[in-house]
């Protein structure tokens, strides 16, 4: 007999008829010999309606009172679903987040789960009842027993956390699509259903705006080894399994705020090739990386900084044994990238750096926690280590540093994040959850994020500690940063070497971040802060991209064919992201999805 946690979203319980259909599905699962806990969201657009009511009363509603208000939506659903089950003759009981024992931080509207007191929940399960739980909510651990909500996607988070606490056989997420698709079916009707996807790939896609699963839910599944499946509420199709590595024996205390970093990884066998002053126009990256692919040069990190005038810098890292080949390719193509309007002034220049190392922190606990990257940068600064390149993803932050400083950097990071040192000289490898699923395309999905803004800081002093100060300041203001790009061009101004740095944040944080950073510009010694809210970030994700030099070239070529200019590039082992103009975002997504042959024959229509 299996213990299963099932979660049904707002669309799945949007009417009496749909609630009765959910009850039938739950009843059928129980009759097959399983114990069931059901987690539900508020009916349909109930939460939106409650938010609208609050805004009619107050311009700036109190967050505590908003939690009191919004938590009522799920209570309607749990009562109605429990009644529907009882009408079928199935013993059932409804429970709020507080009654089920979900204890959270005392942080209204965005609380994280600390632990779940499962005694009462287990008793009802043992009595043969279906327990119907209100998702999205909990109660603080203070004596006041404040009602808290978990923020967007909170019911997903509730369900997977309960599955982890109960050590359930698996957790089923029922939604309005048949599983995890290669992209948003609202934008590409021929999006293809995946049978399975690794948890790290799903973390990237979820964090890039794929709305099927919330990143926090995937994070818990990864950290605690919860088998997770996403299925349609309307059919019996098998859906998509999100595969998790074997759990690492984590404590269920401080469930969502436990140690965010699992590993410190390093690679000293790297070199950097940079092309400075390449033209800022469509097709340049495609041409460069197309030739790199033809020469079978496998690239690790790729970054393209923000434009300066009519040119950009593109840098990439390679393993040392193939450096000469990579350098030769870059040197051969550089003259062809010359800006024809003024060839002598704007000729692309190749810069090669030997003796560099890549140092990374890895772990699923970094999602939405701006302080983690800032802590890494501050730790490196305190150790006197200067950062040459930065690459970020949802499960890893990597910095390129001088090879001579690698041991010092690794030791400092292990101490800061309380990571036990491995044997001398041992290269730490990523969590096995990163492994590609055999026999599938190296690119699993394509995602589009239209809700980001880009901030650029000109003339940032190039010395240890500046990244720590900058991102530490953003962390203090609870501003999460996504892509981070440091320009390769360095200028000497008043005797101080300076570089530009650019990063993306949520559009909601754009204006306040710009204002805050402008206010401290003189104090910290940096120049103008520039905000651009009209951007889109399009990304490909796939664990199979490792060791496939042609993947980046194919992505860049797809954009070039549509005359879409790439404004920024950032990569990790399993993700490549490009910033383009906002009005070209959907076209970019569709072009890339087609280029990688991800479309299927079936068209998916998302129910209203």
XYZ file of C-alpha atoms in Angstrom:
608
model
C 0.000 0.000 0.000
C 1.418 3.385 -1.020
C 1.126 6.681 0.790
C 0.490 9.319 -1.882
C 0.206 13.094 -1.649
C -1.951 14.610 -4.400
C -2.139 18.327 -5.140
C -4.889 19.982 -7.205
C -4.544 23.569 -8.414
C -7.173 26.277 -8.668
C -8.298 25.365 -12.200
C -8.770 21.717 -11.175
C -11.174 22.724 -8.366
C -12.691 25.745 -10.125
C -16.345 24.629 -9.911
C -18.606 22.214 -8.040
C -18.458 19.823 -10.999
C -14.663 19.892 -11.023
C -14.486 19.355 -7.256
C -16.740 16.319 -7.668
C -14.467 15.034 -10.454
C -11.446 15.429 -8.152
C -13.325 13.534 -5.425
C -13.967 10.680 -7.865
C -10.266 10.541 -8.785
C -9.203 10.529 -5.122
C -11.810 7.873 -4.265
C -10.568 5.657 -7.106
C -6.975 5.943 -5.840
C -8.041 4.990 -2.296
C -9.993 1.976 -3.576
C -6.799 0.803 -5.297
C -5.374 0.318 -1.798
C -3.555 3.609 -1.176
C -3.530 6.116 1.661
C -4.084 9.661 0.391
C -3.376 13.204 1.523
C -4.867 15.828 -0.794
C -3.553 19.407 -0.935
C -5.738 21.955 -2.729
C -5.605 25.556 -3.863
C -8.394 28.110 -3.756
C -11.137 27.648 -6.372
C -10.400 29.161 -9.780
C -9.764 32.893 -9.564
C -10.771 33.160 -5.883
C -7.396 34.485 -4.758
C -7.402 37.148 -7.500
C -10.878 38.209 -6.378
C -9.756 38.508 -2.741
C -6.742 40.601 -3.763
C -9.054 42.878 -5.759
C -11.335 43.323 -2.744
C -8.368 44.251 -0.559
C -7.136 46.798 -3.089
C -10.586 48.397 -3.176
C -10.314 48.902 0.584
C -6.667 49.910 0.823
C -3.944 51.153 -1.521
C -1.320 49.324 0.507
C -2.997 46.468 2.423
C -1.301 45.295 5.606
C 0.547 42.022 4.903
C -0.744 40.322 8.058
C -4.340 41.104 7.147
C -3.702 39.958 3.564
C -2.623 36.572 4.934
C -5.798 36.419 7.033
C -7.837 37.217 3.930
C -6.102 35.028 1.351
C -5.943 31.964 3.594
C -9.746 31.774 3.501
C -9.769 30.793 -0.179
C -8.305 27.337 0.426
C -10.607 26.758 3.387
C -13.622 26.895 1.077
C -12.078 24.265 -1.201
C -11.055 21.820 1.537
C -14.532 21.856 3.069
C -16.297 21.320 -0.274
C -13.932 18.548 -1.408
C -14.259 16.785 1.942
C -18.053 16.917 1.645
C -17.806 15.504 -1.895
C -15.677 12.593 -0.651
C -18.063 11.931 2.206
C -20.954 11.830 -0.272
C -19.095 8.995 -2.030
C -18.878 7.113 1.268
C -15.177 7.863 1.742
C -14.150 8.965 5.277
C -12.374 12.296 4.986
C -11.430 15.304 7.090
C -10.427 18.843 6.075
C -7.532 20.593 7.798
C -6.065 24.084 7.560
C -2.325 24.630 7.405
C -2.295 25.319 11.140
C -4.286 22.178 11.966
C -2.047 19.967 9.868
C 1.005 21.304 11.702
C 2.782 23.383 9.044
C 5.056 25.699 11.027
C 6.660 28.584 9.133
C 8.779 31.652 9.605
C 6.951 34.661 11.038
C 7.119 36.339 7.627
C 3.758 37.331 6.174
C 3.008 36.724 2.468
C 6.293 34.879 1.755
C 6.949 32.541 4.691
C 9.186 29.495 4.370
C 8.341 26.193 6.025
C 10.371 25.348 9.131
C 8.885 21.938 9.920
C 5.664 19.951 9.899
C 4.199 18.370 13.032
C 2.803 15.177 11.516
C 1.287 13.512 14.617
C -2.334 14.514 13.989
C -1.993 14.022 10.229
C -0.594 10.502 10.676
C -3.361 9.578 13.123
C -6.095 10.475 10.629
C -4.298 8.563 7.853
C -4.054 5.486 10.070
C -7.785 5.755 10.721
C -8.387 5.306 6.984
C -9.390 8.905 6.297
C -8.427 11.015 3.310
C -6.919 14.176 4.776
C -7.725 17.259 2.677
C -5.218 20.026 3.419
C -5.371 23.742 2.655
C -2.289 24.537 0.598
C -0.407 27.842 0.526
C -0.650 28.436 4.285
C 0.803 27.641 7.675
C 1.252 29.220 11.059
C 4.229 30.932 12.642
C 6.101 29.288 15.473
C 5.502 32.219 17.784
C 3.111 32.032 20.733
C 0.686 34.253 18.828
C 0.123 31.481 16.213
C -0.025 33.951 13.329
C -1.525 32.692 10.063
C 1.081 32.929 7.286
C 1.027 32.281 3.553
C 3.854 30.879 1.449
C 3.628 33.166 -1.569
C 3.084 32.326 -5.230
C 3.000 28.593 -5.923
C 2.540 27.910 -2.231
C 0.235 24.918 -2.682
C 2.933 23.093 -4.684
C 5.348 23.842 -1.849
C 2.866 22.625 0.793
C 2.276 19.349 -1.053
C 5.927 18.407 -1.583
C 6.862 19.452 1.968
C 4.092 17.220 3.388
C 5.308 14.371 1.156
C 8.838 14.850 2.491
C 7.666 15.011 6.127
C 5.536 11.862 5.758
C 8.164 10.103 3.622
C 5.398 9.474 1.129
C 5.849 7.027 -1.746
C 5.463 9.920 -4.197
C 3.736 13.247 -4.771
C 1.366 13.901 -7.672
C 0.831 17.462 -8.923
C -2.401 17.699 -10.922
C -2.691 20.667 -13.240
C -4.315 21.904 -16.469
C -1.590 20.560 -18.784
C -0.666 16.873 -19.289
C 2.769 17.197 -17.689
C 6.032 19.078 -18.281
C 6.183 20.388 -21.842
C 9.189 21.544 -23.847
C 7.865 25.104 -23.681
C 4.736 27.106 -22.855
C 1.881 25.657 -24.975
C 0.235 29.077 -24.950
C 3.151 30.318 -27.096
C 3.960 27.127 -29.033
C 0.932 24.869 -29.490
C 3.157 22.001 -30.708
C 5.114 21.890 -27.433
C 6.036 18.290 -26.691
C 5.320 16.309 -23.533
C 8.337 14.874 -21.696
C 8.131 11.488 -20.004
C 10.781 12.452 -17.443
C 13.078 15.329 -16.534
C 15.859 15.590 -13.961
C 15.267 17.755 -10.919
C 18.076 20.188 -11.781
C 16.656 20.711 -15.273
C 13.212 21.253 -13.743
C 14.647 23.724 -11.235
C 16.054 25.784 -14.080
C 12.849 25.662 -16.131
C 10.625 26.415 -13.126
C 12.771 29.383 -12.163
C 12.779 30.650 -15.751
C 9.012 31.104 -15.643
C 7.615 27.664 -16.503
C 4.446 27.831 -14.406
C 3.689 24.100 -14.050
C 5.777 23.701 -10.878
C 7.057 26.268 -8.419
C 10.861 26.251 -7.898
C 10.492 25.938 -4.107
C 8.533 22.702 -4.550
C 11.193 21.279 -6.868
C 13.883 22.380 -4.416
C 12.270 20.387 -1.590
C 11.810 17.362 -3.866
C 15.488 17.477 -4.821
C 16.780 17.968 -1.292
C 14.657 15.184 0.233
C 14.489 12.775 -2.709
C 10.705 13.023 -3.104
C 9.541 11.282 -6.330
C 7.391 13.850 -8.122
C 4.992 13.467 -11.050
C 3.044 16.178 -12.895
C -0.242 14.975 -14.406
C -3.389 16.312 -16.043
C -6.500 16.726 -13.930
C -8.638 15.795 -16.951
C -7.103 12.529 -18.176
C -5.435 9.356 -16.902
C -2.256 9.989 -18.915
C 0.958 9.092 -17.025
C 2.350 12.656 -17.011
C 5.995 13.617 -16.427
C 8.236 12.287 -13.662
C 10.718 14.658 -12.053
C 13.605 12.411 -11.066
C 15.492 13.059 -7.840
C 18.822 11.781 -6.621
C 19.049 9.673 -3.490
C 18.379 11.969 -0.489
C 21.362 13.070 1.577
C 19.824 12.434 4.990
C 18.765 16.022 5.585
C 16.963 16.940 8.776
C 13.269 17.791 8.441
C 13.815 20.615 10.921
C 14.258 24.004 9.194
C 12.938 22.251 6.119
C 13.150 25.221 3.728
C 15.898 27.235 5.370
C 18.506 24.552 6.032
C 21.986 24.779 4.536
C 21.554 26.188 1.002
C 24.891 24.975 -0.400
C 25.787 21.280 -0.722
C 29.108 21.403 -2.551
C 32.082 23.588 -3.306
C 33.427 22.567 -6.725
C 36.575 23.643 -8.555
C 38.396 23.129 -11.839
C 41.964 24.376 -12.272
C 42.371 23.025 -15.810
C 40.767 26.027 -17.521
C 41.744 28.979 -19.702
C 39.795 31.999 -20.936
C 39.494 33.377 -24.457
C 37.892 36.803 -24.908
C 37.016 38.708 -28.071
C 36.862 42.407 -27.345
C 34.974 44.970 -29.434
C 32.944 42.607 -31.624
C 30.101 44.372 -33.489
C 26.810 44.656 -31.635
C 24.542 43.192 -34.310
C 22.620 39.969 -35.069
C 24.681 36.966 -36.158
C 28.018 37.708 -34.492
C 27.723 35.088 -31.734
C 26.304 32.594 -34.250
C 29.290 33.084 -36.545
C 31.853 32.768 -33.760
C 30.385 29.733 -32.035
C 29.427 28.116 -35.337
C 33.116 28.045 -36.243
C 34.029 26.878 -32.733
C 31.546 24.013 -33.120
C 32.921 23.034 -36.557
C 36.401 22.847 -35.036
C 35.060 20.554 -32.275
C 36.060 22.946 -29.507
C 34.033 22.239 -26.366
C 33.286 25.442 -24.467
C 32.392 25.666 -20.777
C 31.220 29.115 -19.653
C 30.115 31.756 -22.176
C 29.421 35.375 -21.305
C 28.574 38.374 -23.451
C 28.558 41.692 -21.637
C 26.374 44.717 -22.286
C 27.204 46.763 -25.350
C 29.493 49.745 -25.227
C 28.917 52.035 -28.171
C 28.483 49.729 -31.154
C 30.451 46.780 -29.804
C 30.376 43.972 -27.256
C 32.822 41.641 -25.529
C 32.334 37.866 -25.724
C 34.365 35.557 -23.484
C 34.397 31.804 -23.022
C 36.365 29.251 -21.047
C 37.832 25.990 -22.327
C 39.842 23.139 -20.867
C 43.589 23.811 -21.118
C 44.412 20.930 -23.532
C 42.306 22.511 -26.311
C 43.252 26.133 -25.636
C 45.524 26.464 -28.686
C 42.747 25.244 -30.958
C 40.243 27.649 -29.363
C 42.708 30.529 -29.626
C 43.364 29.760 -33.293
C 39.633 29.748 -34.082
C 39.113 33.086 -32.308
C 42.148 34.679 -34.001
C 41.018 33.459 -37.432
C 37.499 34.807 -37.117
C 38.339 38.118 -35.382
C 39.202 40.018 -38.627
C 35.913 38.882 -40.166
C 34.041 40.466 -37.242
C 35.560 43.873 -37.929
C 33.130 46.768 -37.901
C 33.149 47.922 -41.514
C 32.309 51.530 -40.657
C 35.704 52.064 -39.018
C 37.836 48.935 -39.398
C 41.000 50.153 -37.707
C 39.354 51.550 -34.632
C 36.870 48.759 -34.059
C 38.746 45.591 -34.991
C 37.961 42.730 -32.656
C 40.874 41.848 -30.392
C 41.579 38.385 -28.996
C 42.690 38.170 -25.366
C 43.822 34.880 -23.819
C 44.309 34.189 -20.126
C 46.093 31.090 -18.859
C 46.237 29.905 -15.278
C 42.642 30.501 -14.296
C 40.328 28.341 -12.197
C 36.572 27.977 -11.913
C 35.253 27.846 -8.359
C 31.568 27.091 -7.761
C 29.039 26.692 -4.988
C 26.228 24.254 -5.755
C 22.914 23.433 -4.100
C 19.167 23.705 -4.589
C 18.794 25.959 -1.546
C 19.909 29.100 -3.370
C 16.586 29.810 -5.054
C 15.215 33.252 -4.274
C 17.846 33.817 -1.573
C 19.824 36.877 -2.615
C 22.173 36.509 0.328
C 23.793 33.278 -0.943
C 25.629 34.744 -3.950
C 26.472 37.841 -1.911
C 27.976 35.612 0.802
C 30.125 33.844 -1.803
C 31.436 37.151 -3.164
C 32.074 38.502 0.337
C 33.933 35.314 1.295
C 36.189 35.569 -1.752
C 36.806 39.258 -1.057
C 37.767 38.556 2.556
C 40.229 35.955 1.253
C 41.735 38.545 -1.116
C 40.489 36.721 -4.239
C 39.500 38.872 -7.233
C 36.610 37.662 -9.431
C 37.260 37.715 -13.198
C 33.991 36.179 -14.454
C 30.658 35.289 -12.854
C 28.102 32.729 -14.054
C 24.872 32.024 -12.195
C 22.067 29.467 -12.326
C 19.396 28.240 -9.930
C 21.638 25.480 -8.593
C 25.112 26.958 -8.974
C 27.134 30.183 -8.806
C 30.540 29.992 -10.522
C 33.415 32.460 -10.415
C 36.549 32.467 -12.549
C 39.606 33.408 -10.464
C 43.385 33.266 -10.779
C 44.564 29.627 -10.532
C 47.085 30.597 -7.858
C 44.177 31.711 -5.654
C 42.036 28.588 -6.172
C 43.073 26.681 -3.036
C 42.532 29.762 -0.889
C 39.154 30.428 -2.483
C 37.950 26.824 -2.029
C 39.081 26.664 1.590
C 37.366 29.951 2.417
C 34.100 28.896 0.737
C 34.080 25.515 2.469
C 34.466 27.236 5.807
C 31.823 29.876 5.062
C 29.210 27.368 3.881
C 30.204 24.609 6.350
C 31.134 22.086 3.655
C 33.361 19.203 4.695
C 36.628 19.115 2.722
C 37.235 16.125 0.473
C 40.579 14.406 -0.011
C 43.347 16.578 -1.426
C 43.129 17.181 -5.144
C 39.650 15.675 -5.468
C 37.432 17.499 -7.906
C 33.901 17.648 -6.593
C 31.287 16.686 -9.138
C 27.759 18.044 -9.467
C 24.849 16.250 -7.860
C 23.975 13.147 -9.875
C 20.562 14.709 -10.400
C 22.228 16.782 -13.139
C 22.801 13.678 -15.269
C 21.071 13.650 -18.635
C 18.206 11.240 -19.124
C 19.437 8.628 -21.599
C 18.287 8.739 -25.188
C 16.794 12.229 -25.205
C 17.737 15.519 -26.862
C 20.534 17.492 -25.162
C 18.058 20.393 -24.918
C 14.980 19.469 -22.892
C 13.096 22.740 -22.776
C 12.991 26.375 -23.859
C 11.735 29.102 -21.521
C 10.900 32.774 -21.859
C 10.899 35.331 -19.056
C 9.284 38.672 -19.888
C 9.288 39.900 -16.292
C 12.924 40.916 -15.875
C 14.762 44.215 -16.041
C 18.468 44.815 -16.597
C 20.638 47.087 -14.501
C 24.085 48.135 -15.674
C 26.673 49.858 -13.520
C 29.378 51.635 -15.456
C 32.992 51.899 -14.303
C 32.907 49.637 -11.268
C 36.357 49.502 -9.591
C 38.013 46.186 -10.488
C 39.258 45.001 -7.112
C 38.371 42.338 -4.544
C 35.246 43.158 -2.578
C 33.310 45.236 -5.102
C 30.967 42.402 -6.145
C 30.479 41.597 -2.455
C 29.509 45.196 -1.682
C 27.189 45.488 -4.667
C 25.311 42.204 -4.251
C 25.421 42.393 -0.477
C 23.597 45.719 -0.725
C 20.960 44.172 -3.004
C 20.586 41.234 -0.600
C 20.018 43.612 2.310
C 17.093 45.053 0.356
C 15.812 41.517 -0.426
C 16.394 41.944 -4.170
C 17.137 38.664 -5.954
C 19.513 38.780 -8.906
C 19.425 36.398 -11.862
C 22.038 36.837 -14.626
C 25.300 38.574 -13.669
C 27.748 39.653 -16.387
C 31.080 41.403 -15.815
C 32.614 43.046 -18.894
C 36.007 41.853 -20.121
C 37.213 45.302 -21.124
C 39.098 47.045 -18.347
C 39.879 50.779 -18.279
C 42.304 52.706 -16.148
C 40.514 55.839 -14.870
C 42.337 58.061 -12.368
C 44.748 55.208 -11.778
C 41.948 52.739 -10.898
C 41.135 49.761 -13.196
C 37.401 49.692 -13.874
C 34.876 47.399 -15.568
C 31.162 47.541 -16.282
C 28.843 45.025 -14.647
C 25.269 44.155 -15.587
C 22.651 41.945 -13.973
C 18.964 41.182 -14.234
C 16.317 41.491 -11.530
C 12.538 41.264 -11.403
C 10.830 44.188 -13.150
C 9.076 44.881 -9.851
C 12.472 45.547 -8.242
C 14.008 47.475 -11.152
C 13.201 51.073 -10.249
C 13.866 50.694 -6.521
C 17.178 48.917 -7.201
C 18.284 51.663 -9.585
C 17.381 54.386 -7.099
C 19.185 52.646 -4.252
C 22.348 51.948 -6.281
C 22.433 55.496 -7.647
C 22.251 56.915 -4.128
C 25.387 55.013 -3.053
C 27.329 55.424 -6.333
C 29.617 58.144 -5.005
C 30.253 56.296 -1.744
C 31.204 53.038 -3.465
C 33.048 54.681 -6.339
C 31.046 53.484 -9.323
C 29.572 55.430 -12.219
C 26.177 55.708 -13.877
C 23.426 53.167 -13.108
C 21.326 52.385 -16.189
C 17.959 50.551 -16.118
C 16.350 48.800 -19.102
C 12.944 47.215 -18.440
C 12.203 46.371 -22.091
C 14.126 43.091 -22.184
C 13.279 39.412 -22.506
C 15.367 36.447 -21.386
C 15.138 33.306 -23.498
C 16.879 30.160 -22.256
C 17.520 26.558 -23.206
C 17.935 23.896 -20.515
C 19.306 20.369 -20.729
C 21.735 18.207 -18.789
C 22.802 16.635 -22.090
C 24.383 19.893 -23.286
C 27.624 19.075 -21.451
C 30.267 18.106 -24.009
C 28.105 19.216 -26.968
C 29.923 22.177 -28.592
C 27.261 22.725 -31.260
C 24.350 23.487 -28.910
C 25.203 27.143 -28.239
C 25.953 27.720 -31.930
C 22.552 26.320 -32.928
C 20.764 28.594 -30.441
C 22.643 31.691 -31.612
C 22.090 30.796 -35.288
C 18.329 30.433 -34.712
C 18.243 33.980 -33.329
C 20.453 35.336 -36.137
C 18.157 33.909 -38.805
C 15.310 35.931 -37.282
C 17.536 39.050 -37.138
C 17.290 39.045 -33.339
C 20.225 40.773 -31.670
C 21.679 39.172 -28.540
C 22.289 41.769 -25.836
C 23.749 39.488 -23.150
C 24.758 35.821 -22.865
C 25.248 33.768 -19.692
C 25.674 30.023 -19.341
C 25.965 27.247 -16.799
C 26.565 23.532 -17.406
C 22.886 22.901 -18.148
C 21.553 26.289 -19.264
C 22.229 28.965 -21.887
C 20.394 32.279 -21.503
C 20.249 35.214 -23.912
C 18.818 38.665 -23.272
C 17.018 40.131 -26.286
C 14.639 43.034 -26.877
C 11.299 42.465 -25.163
C 9.243 42.767 -28.352
C 11.304 39.955 -29.894
C 11.002 37.575 -26.952
C 8.147 35.373 -28.213
C 9.659 35.154 -31.711
C 13.001 34.173 -30.147
C 11.365 31.406 -28.098
C 9.522 30.001 -31.110
C 12.631 30.100 -33.329
C 14.793 28.265 -30.780
C 12.104 25.658 -30.039
C 11.873 24.917 -33.779
C 15.663 24.861 -34.255
C 16.106 22.078 -31.709
C 13.270 19.993 -33.167
C 11.302 19.989 -29.927
C 7.844 20.289 -31.500
C 5.519 17.305 -31.454
C 2.618 16.356 -33.703
C -0.013 16.903 -31.018
C -1.272 20.377 -30.157
C -2.011 21.153 -26.523
C -4.800 23.540 -25.622
C -4.693 24.845 -22.068
C -8.202 24.885 -20.511
C -9.611 28.256 -19.490
